Structure formats: structure tokens, C-alpha cells
Coordinates of N, CA and C and ligand atoms in Angstrom, one line a residue:
M1 N 105.6 138.8 129.2 CA 105.2 137.7 128.8 C 105.1 137.1 127.4
T2 N 106.3 136.0 126.8 CA 106.1 135.7 125.3 C 105.1 135.4 124.5
P3 N 104.9 136.5 123.8 CA 104.1 135.6 123.1 C 104.1 134.1 122.5
V4 N 102.4 134.0 122.5 CA 102.5 132.2 122.4 C 102.4 132.5 120.6
E5 N 103.2 131.5 120.1 CA 103.4 131.3 118.7 C 102.2 130.6 117.8
I6 N 101.2 131.0 116.8 CA 100.9 130.3 115.5 C 101.6 130.4 115.1
V7 N 101.4 128.3 114.2 CA 102.5 128.8 113.2 C 101.5 127.8 112.1
L8 N 101.3 128.1 110.9 CA 100.6 128.1 110.0 C 102.1 127.6 108.6
V9 N 101.2 126.3 109.1 CA 102.1 125.9 107.8 C 102.3 125.7 106.5
Y10 N 102.8 125.5 105.1 CA 102.3 125.4 104.0 C 101.2 125.5 103.8
Q11 N 100.9 127.0 103.1 CA 99.3 127.1 102.9 C 99.5 127.0 102.0
S12 N 100.5 127.4 100.7 CA 100.5 127.0 99.5 C 100.1 126.3 99.0
L13 N 100.8 125.2 99.4 CA 100.4 123.8 99.6 C 98.7 123.2 100.2
L14 N 99.1 123.5 101.5 CA 97.4 123.1 101.8 C 96.9 123.7 102.8
G15 N 96.1 124.1 101.9 CA 94.7 125.1 102.1 C 94.0 125.8 101.2
I16 N 93.5 124.7 100.7 CA 92.9 124.5 99.3 C 90.9 125.4 99.6
Y17 N 90.7 125.2 100.6 CA 89.4 125.1 101.2 C 89.1 126.5 102.7
G18 N 90.4 127.4 102.4 CA 90.1 128.2 103.1 C 90.8 128.2 104.7
D19 N 92.2 127.2 104.9 CA 92.2 126.6 106.0 C 92.6 127.9 106.9
R20 N 94.1 128.0 106.2 CA 94.5 129.7 107.3 C 93.7 130.3 107.7
G21 N 92.0 130.4 107.4 CA 91.0 130.5 108.5 C 91.4 130.9 109.9
N22 N 92.0 129.2 110.0 CA 92.0 128.5 111.4 C 92.8 129.4 112.6
A23 N 93.7 130.3 111.7 CA 95.4 130.5 112.9 C 94.3 131.7 112.7
L24 N 94.1 132.3 111.6 CA 93.2 134.0 112.5 C 92.5 134.1 113.6
V25 N 91.0 133.1 113.6 CA 90.4 133.1 114.2 C 91.5 132.5 116.1
L26 N 92.7 131.8 115.5 CA 93.5 130.9 117.0 C 93.8 131.9 117.4
R27 N 94.8 132.7 116.7 CA 95.3 134.3 117.1 C 94.2 135.7 118.1
Q28 N 93.2 135.8 117.0 CA 91.8 136.9 117.4 C 91.5 136.6 118.5
R29 N 90.6 134.8 118.8 CA 90.8 134.3 120.1 C 91.7 134.6 122.0
L30 N 93.1 134.9 121.7 CA 94.0 135.1 122.3 C 93.7 136.6 122.2
L31 N 94.2 137.2 121.0 CA 93.7 138.9 121.5 C 92.5 139.6 122.2
R32 N 92.1 139.1 122.0 CA 90.6 139.6 122.8 C 90.0 139.0 124.2
R33 N 91.4 138.3 124.5 CA 91.3 138.3 125.4 C 92.5 138.6 126.4
G34 N 93.3 139.2 125.3 CA 94.5 139.7 126.1 C 95.0 139.6 126.5
I35 N 95.8 138.5 125.0 CA 96.9 137.4 125.7 C 97.5 137.7 123.9
D36 N 98.9 137.3 124.1 CA 99.1 138.2 123.1 C 100.1 136.3 122.1
A37 N 99.5 137.0 121.2 CA 99.8 136.5 120.1 C 100.3 136.6 119.0
T38 N 101.3 135.5 117.9 CA 101.9 136.0 117.2 C 101.1 134.7 116.0
L39 N 101.4 135.1 115.2 CA 100.9 134.0 113.9 C 102.4 134.5 112.3
T40 N 103.1 132.7 112.3 CA 104.3 132.6 111.6 C 103.9 131.7 110.8
V41 N 103.5 132.5 108.8 CA 103.3 132.1 108.0 C 104.5 131.0 107.5
V42 N 104.6 129.8 107.3 CA 106.0 128.9 107.0 C 105.1 128.1 105.5
E43 N 106.5 128.7 104.5 CA 105.5 127.9 103.3 C 107.0 127.3 102.6
P44 N 106.9 126.3 102.5 CA 107.9 124.6 101.7 C 109.5 126.4 101.2
G45 N 110.8 125.5 101.7 CA 111.7 125.9 101.6 C 112.0 127.1 102.6
D46 N 110.8 127.6 103.4 CA 111.1 127.9 104.8 C 111.9 126.6 105.8
E47 N 112.4 127.5 106.6 CA 112.5 127.1 107.7 C 111.2 126.7 108.7
V48 N 110.9 125.5 109.4 CA 109.7 126.1 110.1 C 110.3 126.2 111.5
P49 N 110.0 127.1 112.5 CA 110.3 127.4 113.7 C 109.9 126.5 114.3
S50 N 111.0 125.7 115.5 CA 110.4 124.8 116.3 C 109.6 125.4 118.1
T51 N 109.5 126.8 117.7 CA 109.2 127.3 119.2 C 108.1 127.8 118.6
G52 N 107.3 127.4 117.9 CA 105.5 127.6 118.1 C 105.0 126.7 119.5
S53 N 104.1 127.1 119.5 CA 102.6 126.8 120.9 C 101.6 126.0 120.1
L54 N 101.5 126.1 118.6 CA 99.8 125.7 118.1 C 100.7 125.5 116.8
Y55 N 100.3 124.3 115.8 CA 100.6 124.5 114.7 C 100.0 123.6 113.6
L56 N 99.5 124.4 112.4 CA 98.1 124.3 111.9 C 98.6 123.7 110.2
L57 N 98.0 122.6 109.7 CA 97.9 122.2 108.7 C 96.3 121.8 108.3
G58 N 96.2 122.5 107.1 CA 95.6 122.4 105.9 C 95.5 120.9 104.9
G59 N 94.0 121.6 104.1 CA 93.6 120.5 103.1 C 94.5 120.5 102.1
G60 N 94.8 120.2 100.9 CA 95.5 119.6 99.7 C 95.0 118.5 98.7
E61 N 95.7 119.0 97.4 CA 95.2 117.7 96.2 C 97.1 116.6 96.5
D62 N 96.6 115.9 96.3 CA 97.3 114.3 96.4 C 99.0 115.2 96.2
A63 N 99.3 115.9 95.5 CA 100.5 115.9 94.6 C 101.4 116.6 95.8
A64 N 100.5 117.8 95.7 CA 100.9 118.3 97.2 C 100.5 118.0 99.3
Q65 N 100.4 117.5 99.1 CA 100.4 116.0 100.1 C 101.6 115.3 100.0
I66 N 101.9 114.7 98.8 CA 103.5 114.4 99.2 C 104.7 115.5 99.6
S67 N 104.2 116.3 98.6 CA 104.8 117.8 98.7 C 105.7 118.1 100.0
A68 N 104.5 118.4 101.1 CA 104.7 118.9 101.8 C 105.2 117.8 103.6
V69 N 105.3 115.7 102.6 CA 105.6 115.2 103.8 C 107.4 115.1 104.0
R70 N 108.1 115.2 102.3 CA 109.1 115.2 101.7 C 110.0 116.2 102.5
E71 N 109.5 117.9 102.5 CA 109.6 119.1 103.2 C 109.7 118.7 105.2
L72 N 108.6 118.4 105.2 CA 108.4 118.4 106.6 C 109.3 117.3 106.6
K73 N 109.7 116.3 106.9 CA 110.2 115.1 106.9 C 111.6 115.7 107.2
A74 N 112.3 116.4 106.4 CA 113.9 117.3 105.8 C 114.1 118.1 107.2
D75 N 113.0 119.0 106.5 CA 113.3 120.0 108.0 C 113.8 119.5 109.0
G76 N 112.5 118.9 109.5 CA 112.6 118.2 110.9 C 111.8 119.0 112.6
H77 N 112.3 120.4 111.8 CA 111.2 121.1 113.0 C 109.8 120.7 114.1
L78 N 109.6 120.2 113.0 CA 108.2 120.0 113.5 C 108.4 118.9 114.9
F79 N 108.8 118.1 114.2 CA 108.4 117.1 115.6 C 109.9 117.4 116.3
D80 N 110.9 117.9 116.4 CA 110.8 119.1 117.7 C 109.8 119.2 118.7
A81 N 109.0 120.4 117.7 CA 108.0 121.2 118.8 C 107.1 120.6 119.3
L82 N 106.9 119.1 118.4 CA 105.8 118.6 119.0 C 106.5 118.0 120.8
D83 N 107.9 117.5 120.3 CA 108.4 116.8 121.7 C 108.5 117.2 122.2
R84 N 108.4 119.0 122.5 CA 108.0 120.0 123.3 C 107.3 119.9 123.9
G85 N 106.4 119.7 123.4 CA 104.7 119.7 124.1 C 104.0 120.9 123.4
A86 N 104.7 120.7 121.8 CA 104.1 121.9 121.0 C 102.1 121.2 120.8
V87 N 101.5 121.6 119.9 CA 99.8 121.6 119.6 C 100.1 120.9 118.1
L88 N 99.5 120.0 117.8 CA 99.8 119.8 116.1 C 97.7 119.7 115.3
F89 N 98.1 120.6 115.4 CA 96.1 120.7 114.3 C 95.8 120.5 113.0
A90 N 95.5 119.3 112.3 CA 95.9 119.3 110.8 C 94.0 118.0 110.4
V91 N 94.2 119.1 109.4 CA 93.1 119.2 108.7 C 93.0 118.3 107.2
C92 N 92.2 117.1 106.7 CA 91.7 116.6 106.0 C 93.5 115.8 105.2
A93 N 94.0 116.1 104.6 CA 95.1 116.5 103.6 C 96.4 116.5 104.6
G94 N 96.0 117.8 105.7 CA 97.0 117.9 106.4 C 96.4 116.4 107.5
Y95 N 95.7 116.6 108.0 CA 95.1 115.1 108.5 C 96.1 113.9 108.0
Q96 N 95.6 113.4 107.0 CA 96.2 112.5 106.5 C 97.8 112.3 106.3
I97 N 98.3 113.3 106.0 CA 99.6 113.2 106.1 C 100.4 112.6 107.7
V98 N 99.1 113.4 108.5 CA 100.7 112.8 109.6 C 99.6 111.2 110.2
G99 N 99.8 111.2 109.2 CA 99.0 109.3 110.2 C 100.6 108.9 109.3
R100 N 100.0 107.7 109.2 CA 100.9 106.3 109.0 C 101.2 105.8 107.7
T101 N 100.0 105.6 106.5 CA 100.2 106.1 105.5 C 98.9 106.6 104.3
F102 N 99.4 107.0 103.4 CA 97.9 107.2 102.8 C 98.2 106.7 100.9
T103 N 97.3 106.9 100.8 CA 97.3 106.1 99.6 C 96.9 107.5 98.3
V104 N 98.0 108.3 96.9 CA 97.7 108.0 96.3 C 97.6 108.3 94.6
G105 N 96.9 109.1 94.3 CA 97.2 108.4 92.3 C 95.6 106.9 91.7
D106 N 95.8 107.3 90.7 CA 94.9 105.8 90.5 C 95.0 104.6 90.4
H107 N 96.6 104.2 90.9 CA 96.7 103.1 91.3 C 97.5 103.3 92.9
D108 N 97.0 103.9 93.5 CA 96.5 103.5 94.7 C 97.9 103.6 95.6
E109 N 99.3 104.3 94.8 CA 101.0 104.1 95.7 C 100.5 104.6 97.2
V110 N 101.5 103.2 97.6 CA 100.7 103.8 98.8 C 102.2 105.3 100.2
I111 N 102.0 106.3 100.2 CA 103.1 106.8 100.4 C 103.1 106.7 102.2
D112 N 103.8 106.8 102.3 CA 104.6 107.1 104.2 C 104.6 108.6 104.5
G113 N 103.7 108.4 105.6 CA 103.5 109.8 106.6 C 103.9 110.2 107.0
L114 N 103.8 111.0 108.3 CA 105.1 111.5 109.8 C 104.7 110.5 111.0
G115 N 104.1 109.5 110.8 CA 104.2 108.6 111.6 C 103.7 109.1 112.4
L116 N 103.2 110.5 113.1 CA 102.3 111.0 114.3 C 100.8 111.2 114.8
L117 N 100.2 110.3 114.3 CA 99.1 109.8 114.5 C 98.9 107.9 114.2
D118 N 97.9 107.0 114.9 CA 98.5 106.0 114.8 C 96.7 105.7 113.6
V119 N 96.8 106.2 112.1 CA 95.6 106.0 111.3 C 96.5 105.5 110.0
T120 N 96.0 105.2 109.6 CA 95.9 104.8 107.8 C 94.8 105.3 107.3
T121 N 95.4 106.0 105.8 CA 94.5 106.5 104.7 C 94.4 105.2 103.3
R122 N 93.6 105.1 102.5 CA 94.0 104.7 101.6 C 92.3 105.4 101.4
R123 N 92.0 104.5 99.5 CA 91.3 104.7 98.9 C 89.2 104.8 99.4
G124 N 88.4 105.8 99.4 CA 86.9 105.0 99.7 C 86.3 103.9 98.7
S125 N 85.7 103.8 99.9 CA 84.1 103.0 98.3 C 83.5 104.4 98.1
E126 N 83.5 105.9 98.2 CA 82.9 107.3 97.5 C 83.5 108.0 98.0
R127 N 83.5 109.5 97.2 CA 83.7 110.4 97.5 C 83.3 111.0 98.7
A128 N 83.6 111.2 100.0 CA 83.1 112.4 100.9 C 82.9 113.5 100.9
V129 N 81.0 114.4 100.1 CA 81.0 115.8 99.8 C 80.0 115.8 100.6
G130 N 80.3 117.6 101.1 CA 79.1 117.5 101.7 C 79.1 118.3 103.3
E131 N 78.6 118.5 104.6 CA 78.0 118.9 105.1 C 78.2 118.1 106.1
V132 N 79.1 118.0 106.7 CA 79.5 117.5 108.6 C 78.5 117.5 109.8
L133 N 78.1 117.4 110.1 CA 77.9 117.4 111.6 C 78.2 116.2 112.6
S134 N 79.3 116.7 114.1 CA 79.6 115.2 114.6 C 79.5 116.4 116.0
S135 N 79.6 115.3 117.4 CA 80.1 116.5 118.2 C 81.4 115.5 119.0
W136 N 82.3 116.1 119.3 CA 83.2 116.4 120.7 C 82.5 116.0 121.9
T137 N 83.8 115.5 123.0 CA 83.4 115.5 124.4 C 84.3 116.1 124.6
R138 N 84.2 117.8 125.3 CA 85.2 118.7 126.1 C 86.1 117.8 127.2
P139 N 86.9 118.3 128.1 CA 87.8 117.6 129.3 C 86.8 117.6 130.2
D140 N 85.7 118.2 129.9 CA 85.1 118.0 131.2 C 83.3 117.3 131.3
G141 N 83.2 116.6 130.0 CA 82.3 115.5 129.2 C 81.4 116.2 129.5
T142 N 81.5 117.4 129.0 CA 80.8 117.7 128.1 C 80.2 117.8 126.5
E143 N 79.4 117.8 126.1 CA 79.6 117.5 124.0 C 79.0 118.4 123.8
S144 N 79.8 118.8 122.3 CA 79.6 119.9 121.7 C 79.9 119.8 120.2
L145 N 79.1 120.4 119.4 CA 78.8 119.9 118.1 C 80.1 120.6 117.0
V146 N 80.3 120.3 115.7 CA 81.7 120.2 115.5 C 80.3 120.4 113.6
T147 N 80.4 121.1 113.0 CA 80.2 121.8 111.8 C 81.4 122.1 110.9
G148 N 80.6 121.8 109.3 CA 82.5 121.7 108.7 C 81.2 121.7 106.8
F149 N 82.3 121.2 106.8 CA 82.4 119.8 105.0 C 83.0 119.6 104.9
E150 N 83.2 118.0 104.3 CA 84.2 117.2 103.9 C 84.0 117.0 102.4
N151 N 85.3 117.4 101.8 CA 85.8 116.7 100.4 C 86.7 116.1 100.5
H152 N 86.9 114.7 100.2 CA 88.0 113.5 100.4 C 87.7 112.5 99.9
G153 N 88.8 111.8 99.1 CA 88.5 110.8 98.3 C 88.8 109.5 99.3
G154 N 90.2 110.0 100.0 CA 90.8 109.3 101.1 C 89.8 108.5 102.4
F155 N 89.8 107.3 102.9 CA 89.0 107.0 104.1 C 90.0 106.4 105.0
T156 N 89.5 107.2 106.2 CA 91.0 106.7 107.6 C 90.5 105.2 108.3
Y157 N 91.4 104.8 108.5 CA 91.2 104.2 109.6 C 92.5 104.4 111.1
L158 N 91.7 104.4 111.8 CA 92.5 104.5 113.0 C 92.9 103.1 113.3
G159 N 94.1 103.3 114.6 CA 95.4 102.2 115.0 C 94.6 102.1 116.6
P160 N 95.1 101.8 117.1 CA 94.8 101.4 118.6 C 95.6 102.2 119.7
D161 N 96.5 103.4 118.5 CA 97.4 104.3 119.3 C 96.5 105.6 120.0
A162 N 95.0 105.4 118.3 CA 94.4 107.0 118.0 C 93.7 106.3 119.2
A163 N 92.4 107.6 119.3 CA 91.6 107.6 119.4 C 90.2 108.5 118.7
P164 N 89.5 107.8 118.5 CA 88.1 109.8 117.6 C 88.2 110.8 118.3
L165 N 88.1 112.0 117.8 CA 88.0 113.0 118.2 C 86.8 113.0 118.0
A166 N 85.6 112.8 117.1 CA 84.2 113.0 116.9 C 83.5 111.9 116.6
R167 N 82.2 111.6 117.7 CA 81.6 110.9 116.7 C 80.2 112.0 115.5
V168 N 80.1 111.4 114.5 CA 79.8 111.7 113.1 C 78.3 111.9 113.2
E169 N 77.4 112.2 113.5 CA 75.5 112.8 113.0 C 75.1 112.4 111.6
I170 N 75.9 113.3 111.1 CA 75.6 113.7 109.5 C 76.8 113.5 109.4
G171 N 77.2 113.1 107.5 CA 77.9 112.9 106.8 C 79.0 111.6 106.8
I172 N 80.1 111.9 106.3 CA 81.5 110.4 106.6 C 82.1 110.8 107.3
G173 N 82.9 111.0 107.7 CA 83.9 111.7 108.5 C 85.3 111.0 108.1
N174 N 85.8 109.9 109.4 CA 86.9 109.2 108.9 C 86.5 108.1 107.3
C175 N 85.9 107.4 107.9 CA 85.1 106.8 106.9 C 83.9 105.2 106.8
G176 N 83.2 106.8 107.8 CA 82.1 106.1 107.1 C 81.3 104.9 108.6
D177 N 82.7 104.9 109.4 CA 81.9 103.6 110.7 C 81.4 104.8 112.2
G178 N 81.4 105.9 111.6 CA 80.4 107.0 112.7 C 81.8 108.0 113.8
T179 N 82.9 107.9 113.1 CA 83.5 109.0 113.6 C 83.9 109.9 113.2
D180 N 84.9 110.4 113.1 CA 85.7 111.6 112.4 C 87.0 112.3 113.4
G181 N 87.7 111.8 112.7 CA 88.9 112.7 113.2 C 90.0 111.8 114.1
A182 N 91.1 112.1 115.1 CA 91.6 111.0 115.9 C 92.4 112.0 116.8
V183 N 92.6 112.1 118.0 CA 93.6 112.4 118.7 C 94.7 111.5 119.2
Q184 N 95.9 111.9 119.5 CA 97.0 110.8 119.7 C 97.7 112.3 120.8
G185 N 97.9 111.8 122.4 CA 99.0 112.9 122.2 C 98.5 114.3 122.2
N186 N 99.6 114.6 121.7 CA 99.4 116.2 121.4 C 98.4 117.0 119.4
V187 N 98.7 116.1 119.0 CA 98.6 116.0 117.8 C 96.9 115.5 117.5
L188 N 96.4 116.4 116.9 CA 95.1 116.3 116.7 C 93.8 116.4 115.2
G189 N 94.0 115.5 114.2 CA 93.1 115.6 113.0 C 91.7 115.7 113.4
I190 N 91.4 115.7 112.1 CA 89.9 115.8 111.1 C 89.5 116.2 109.8
Y191 N 88.6 115.9 109.7 CA 88.2 115.8 108.3 C 87.5 117.7 107.3
P192 N 86.8 118.0 108.6 CA 85.5 119.3 108.0 C 86.8 120.8 107.6
H193 N 86.0 121.2 106.6 CA 87.0 122.3 106.2 C 86.0 123.2 107.2
G194 N 86.2 124.7 106.7 CA 84.9 125.9 106.7 C 85.3 127.2 107.1
P195 N 86.6 127.7 107.2 CA 87.3 126.3 108.1 C 86.8 126.6 109.6
I196 N 87.0 124.9 110.0 CA 86.5 124.6 111.0 C 86.4 125.6 112.2
L197 N 87.3 126.0 112.8 CA 88.1 126.7 113.7 C 86.7 128.0 113.9
A198 N 86.8 128.6 112.4 CA 85.5 129.6 112.7 C 84.0 129.3 113.1
R199 N 83.9 127.9 112.7 CA 82.6 127.5 112.9 C 82.7 126.7 114.1
N200 N 83.6 126.9 114.6 CA 84.2 125.7 116.5 C 84.7 126.6 117.1
P201 N 83.8 127.6 117.9 CA 84.9 128.6 118.6 C 85.2 126.8 120.3
D202 N 84.6 126.5 120.5 CA 84.6 125.3 121.1 C 86.3 124.8 121.1
L203 N 85.8 124.2 120.0 CA 87.1 123.4 119.5 C 88.6 123.9 119.3
A204 N 88.5 125.6 118.7 CA 89.4 126.3 118.9 C 90.3 126.5 120.5
D205 N 89.0 127.0 121.1 CA 89.6 127.4 122.7 C 89.8 126.1 122.8
H206 N 90.0 125.0 122.7 CA 90.2 123.8 123.3 C 91.4 123.4 122.7
L207 N 91.6 124.1 121.5 CA 92.8 123.9 121.0 C 94.1 124.6 122.0
L208 N 93.6 125.7 122.1 CA 94.8 127.1 122.7 C 95.0 126.3 124.6
E209 N 93.9 126.2 124.7 CA 93.7 125.9 126.6 C 94.7 124.0 126.8
R210 N 95.0 123.5 124.9 CA 96.0 122.1 125.3 C 97.8 123.1 124.8
A211 N 96.9 123.4 124.2 CA 98.8 124.8 123.8 C 99.3 125.5 125.5
L212 N 98.3 126.3 125.8 CA 98.8 127.1 127.0 C 98.9 126.1 128.1
G213 N 97.7 124.2 128.9 CA 98.4 124.7 129.3 C 97.4 124.5 130.7
H214 N 96.5 125.4 130.6 CA 96.0 126.2 131.3 C 94.1 126.6 130.2
E215 N 93.3 126.4 131.8 CA 91.5 127.1 131.0 C 92.3 129.0 130.2
L216 N 90.8 128.9 129.6 CA 91.0 130.7 128.9 C 89.4 130.6 129.4
D217 N 89.3 132.2 129.3 CA 88.1 132.8 130.2 C 87.0 132.7 129.0
P218 N 85.8 132.4 129.2 CA 85.0 132.6 128.4 C 84.9 133.8 127.5
L219 N 84.7 133.7 125.9 CA 84.5 134.7 125.0 C 82.9 134.5 124.4
P220 N 82.6 134.9 125.2 CA 81.0 135.4 124.9 C 81.0 136.1 123.3
M221 N 79.8 136.0 122.3 CA 79.4 135.8 120.6 C 78.7 135.6 120.5
P222 N 77.6 135.9 120.7 CA 76.1 135.7 120.8 C 75.7 135.6 118.8
E223 N 76.2 136.5 118.1 CA 75.7 136.6 116.4 C 76.7 135.3 116.2
L224 N 77.9 134.9 117.2 CA 78.6 133.9 116.6 C 77.2 132.3 116.5
D225 N 77.1 132.2 118.0 CA 76.2 131.5 118.5 C 74.9 130.9 118.0
E226 N 74.0 132.3 117.1 CA 72.9 132.6 116.3 C 73.1 132.2 115.0
L227 N 74.8 131.9 114.4 CA 74.9 131.8 113.1 C 74.9 130.2 112.9
R228 N 75.5 129.2 114.0 CA 75.7 127.6 114.7 C 74.9 127.6 114.7
R229 N 73.4 128.3 115.6 CA 72.2 127.0 115.1 C 71.8 127.6 113.9
Q230 N 71.6 128.6 113.3 CA 71.1 128.1 112.2 C 71.7 127.4 111.2
R231 N 73.0 126.9 111.2 CA 73.5 126.7 109.5 C 73.5 125.0 110.9
I232 N 73.5 124.5 112.1 CA 73.5 123.1 112.4 C 71.8 122.8 112.5
E233 N 70.9 124.2 112.1 CA 69.3 122.8 111.6 C 68.8 123.4 110.8
A234 N 69.8 124.0 109.4 CA 69.8 123.4 108.1 C 70.6 122.5 107.7
V235 N 71.2 122.1 108.8 CA 72.4 120.8 108.4 C 71.6 119.1 108.7
R236 N 70.5 120.1 109.6 CA 69.9 118.8 110.3 C 68.4 118.6 109.2
K237 N 68.0 119.8 108.8 CA 66.9 119.8 107.8 C 67.2 118.4 106.6
S238 N 68.8 119.3 106.5 CA 68.7 118.2 105.3 C 69.4 117.5 104.7
G239 N 70.5 116.9 105.9 CA 71.5 115.5 106.3 C 70.4 114.6 105.6
L240 N 69.9 114.5 106.0 CA 68.9 113.8 105.6 C 68.5 112.9 104.0
R241 N 68.6 114.1 103.2 CA 68.7 113.6 101.9 C 69.5 113.5 101.7
R242 N 70.8 113.2 102.0 CA 72.3 113.4 102.0 C 72.5 111.9 100.4
Ligands
LIG301 N1 93.6 114.5 98.9 C1 92.6 113.7 100.0 C2 91.5 113.7 99.5 O1 91.1 113.6 98.7 C3 92.6 114.8 100.6 C4 91.7 116.6 100.5 C5 91.6 117.3 100.8 O2 92.3 117.7 102.1 N2 90.7 118.3 101.0 O3 91.2 112.5 100.0

């Protein structure tokens, strides 16, 4: 069987908080289940493959965001891959650039994004910095917690074609409206780093299941469950003081 290709896009531009770890987690979760998977790392100037099953964008500074949008539009292959049914998961700056527009700099210059998610981002009333705790609904209707940390000045507002990905218990998320992230078809974006998929294995498996088109066997990792339990407890204790 052809290996599942995970494509890590422009991490030298968009990967300031170790978001490349998301790619390692996804690949490992497949390999540990006996599913062959490859990781393709694409830097600006390289051609983005259109053969991938799951594409990843991470966080970054304003200037890097502008460069990334320009390169991705000029390359065009990410759009082809999504048309074929690939999944895109974007974190923070990556999330902002897949939207319709975002603003940068002291004069709030408006930059066109990739237009893959019906969201717009503009400078928020405060900088969102700290731990976030939210929950999202699995396809079977059950809830799963998301833990991570956020650090963004842009606030994101959803249009009618995008649905919120998670409901925030602690933290700011999209814009302080109680939501974080967005989903529209096969494109998902959210604010927290961590890397978020290392902290949240359910979310990692959800992305893989969407990309593969079938459910995966459980992958029990009790030590990870215990780390998550401790972190969530600590965030809930300290979150009240945020
Ligand atoms: N530059 C963006 C902002 O500040 C994204 C930051 C990030 O990716 N952490 O809103």
C-alpha cells in the first residue's frame, strides 16, 4: 500500500513554537498502528507536493505570514491537494493565513489570505497569551478536551461558511467569544501550540481519520493520559487567575 504522506509546510517561516512536532506525532501514531507513513518537509522555494494526505501549517511572525501566503499562492499545489480531498490543519499564524484576510503591522495593513476558511483576522483588543483549555465534539457526539498555549495579537471572526472547532473554557481562542478555531470541509484551523497534537491525541487521530477516510484502532498511552490529566487540572486551578 502507498504510504500516507504528511506534508509539513514552511516550518522555517511558520513553526516558531515547535509546531513541527505535530507532523512527528501524526506519523508516529500511524506507524505504531502498522500503517506506513512518510513526512515531506517543504521549505519556501521547494515545490509543495500535491500528493499528500495531510498538510500542516504552524505559527509565525507577521512578516513570515505574508511571505508564506505569497509562496503558497504562487506554488498552487496546496489548492490542488485540497481539491483532491487532502486535509489541512493550520495553527495560529497558519490558521490566520488560510482565512480571507488578516492584518499586520502598526497600521493594520490588510493582507489577503488563501481564502480556504471563511474567517477574517484583525488586531484584537489585547494580546492573547497563556494556556487555553477548550473542548471539541468528536464525530460520535462525545466531547474531548484540548489543551495548549496561545500567543497571538490577531483576533479571528468566523463567517457563515465556517463552523467553530472548539468551545473555550479558559483562554481567549478566536476573539474572546467562547470559540476557538474553525472547520470548513477538509480545512481545520485553531490557535493553540504545544505542539497541540502532542498534547491532544484525540485531535491527532481525528485529523488522521479524516485524511484516511476510515476509523483507526485505539492507541492506548496511559502515561500520556496521566500527563494530560495533570495539565488540565493545573490549568483549571490557575486559569481562574488569568
Ligand atoms: N502573528 C500572528 C499574531 O500575532 C500569529 C502569531 C503566532 O503564530 N503565534 O496574531
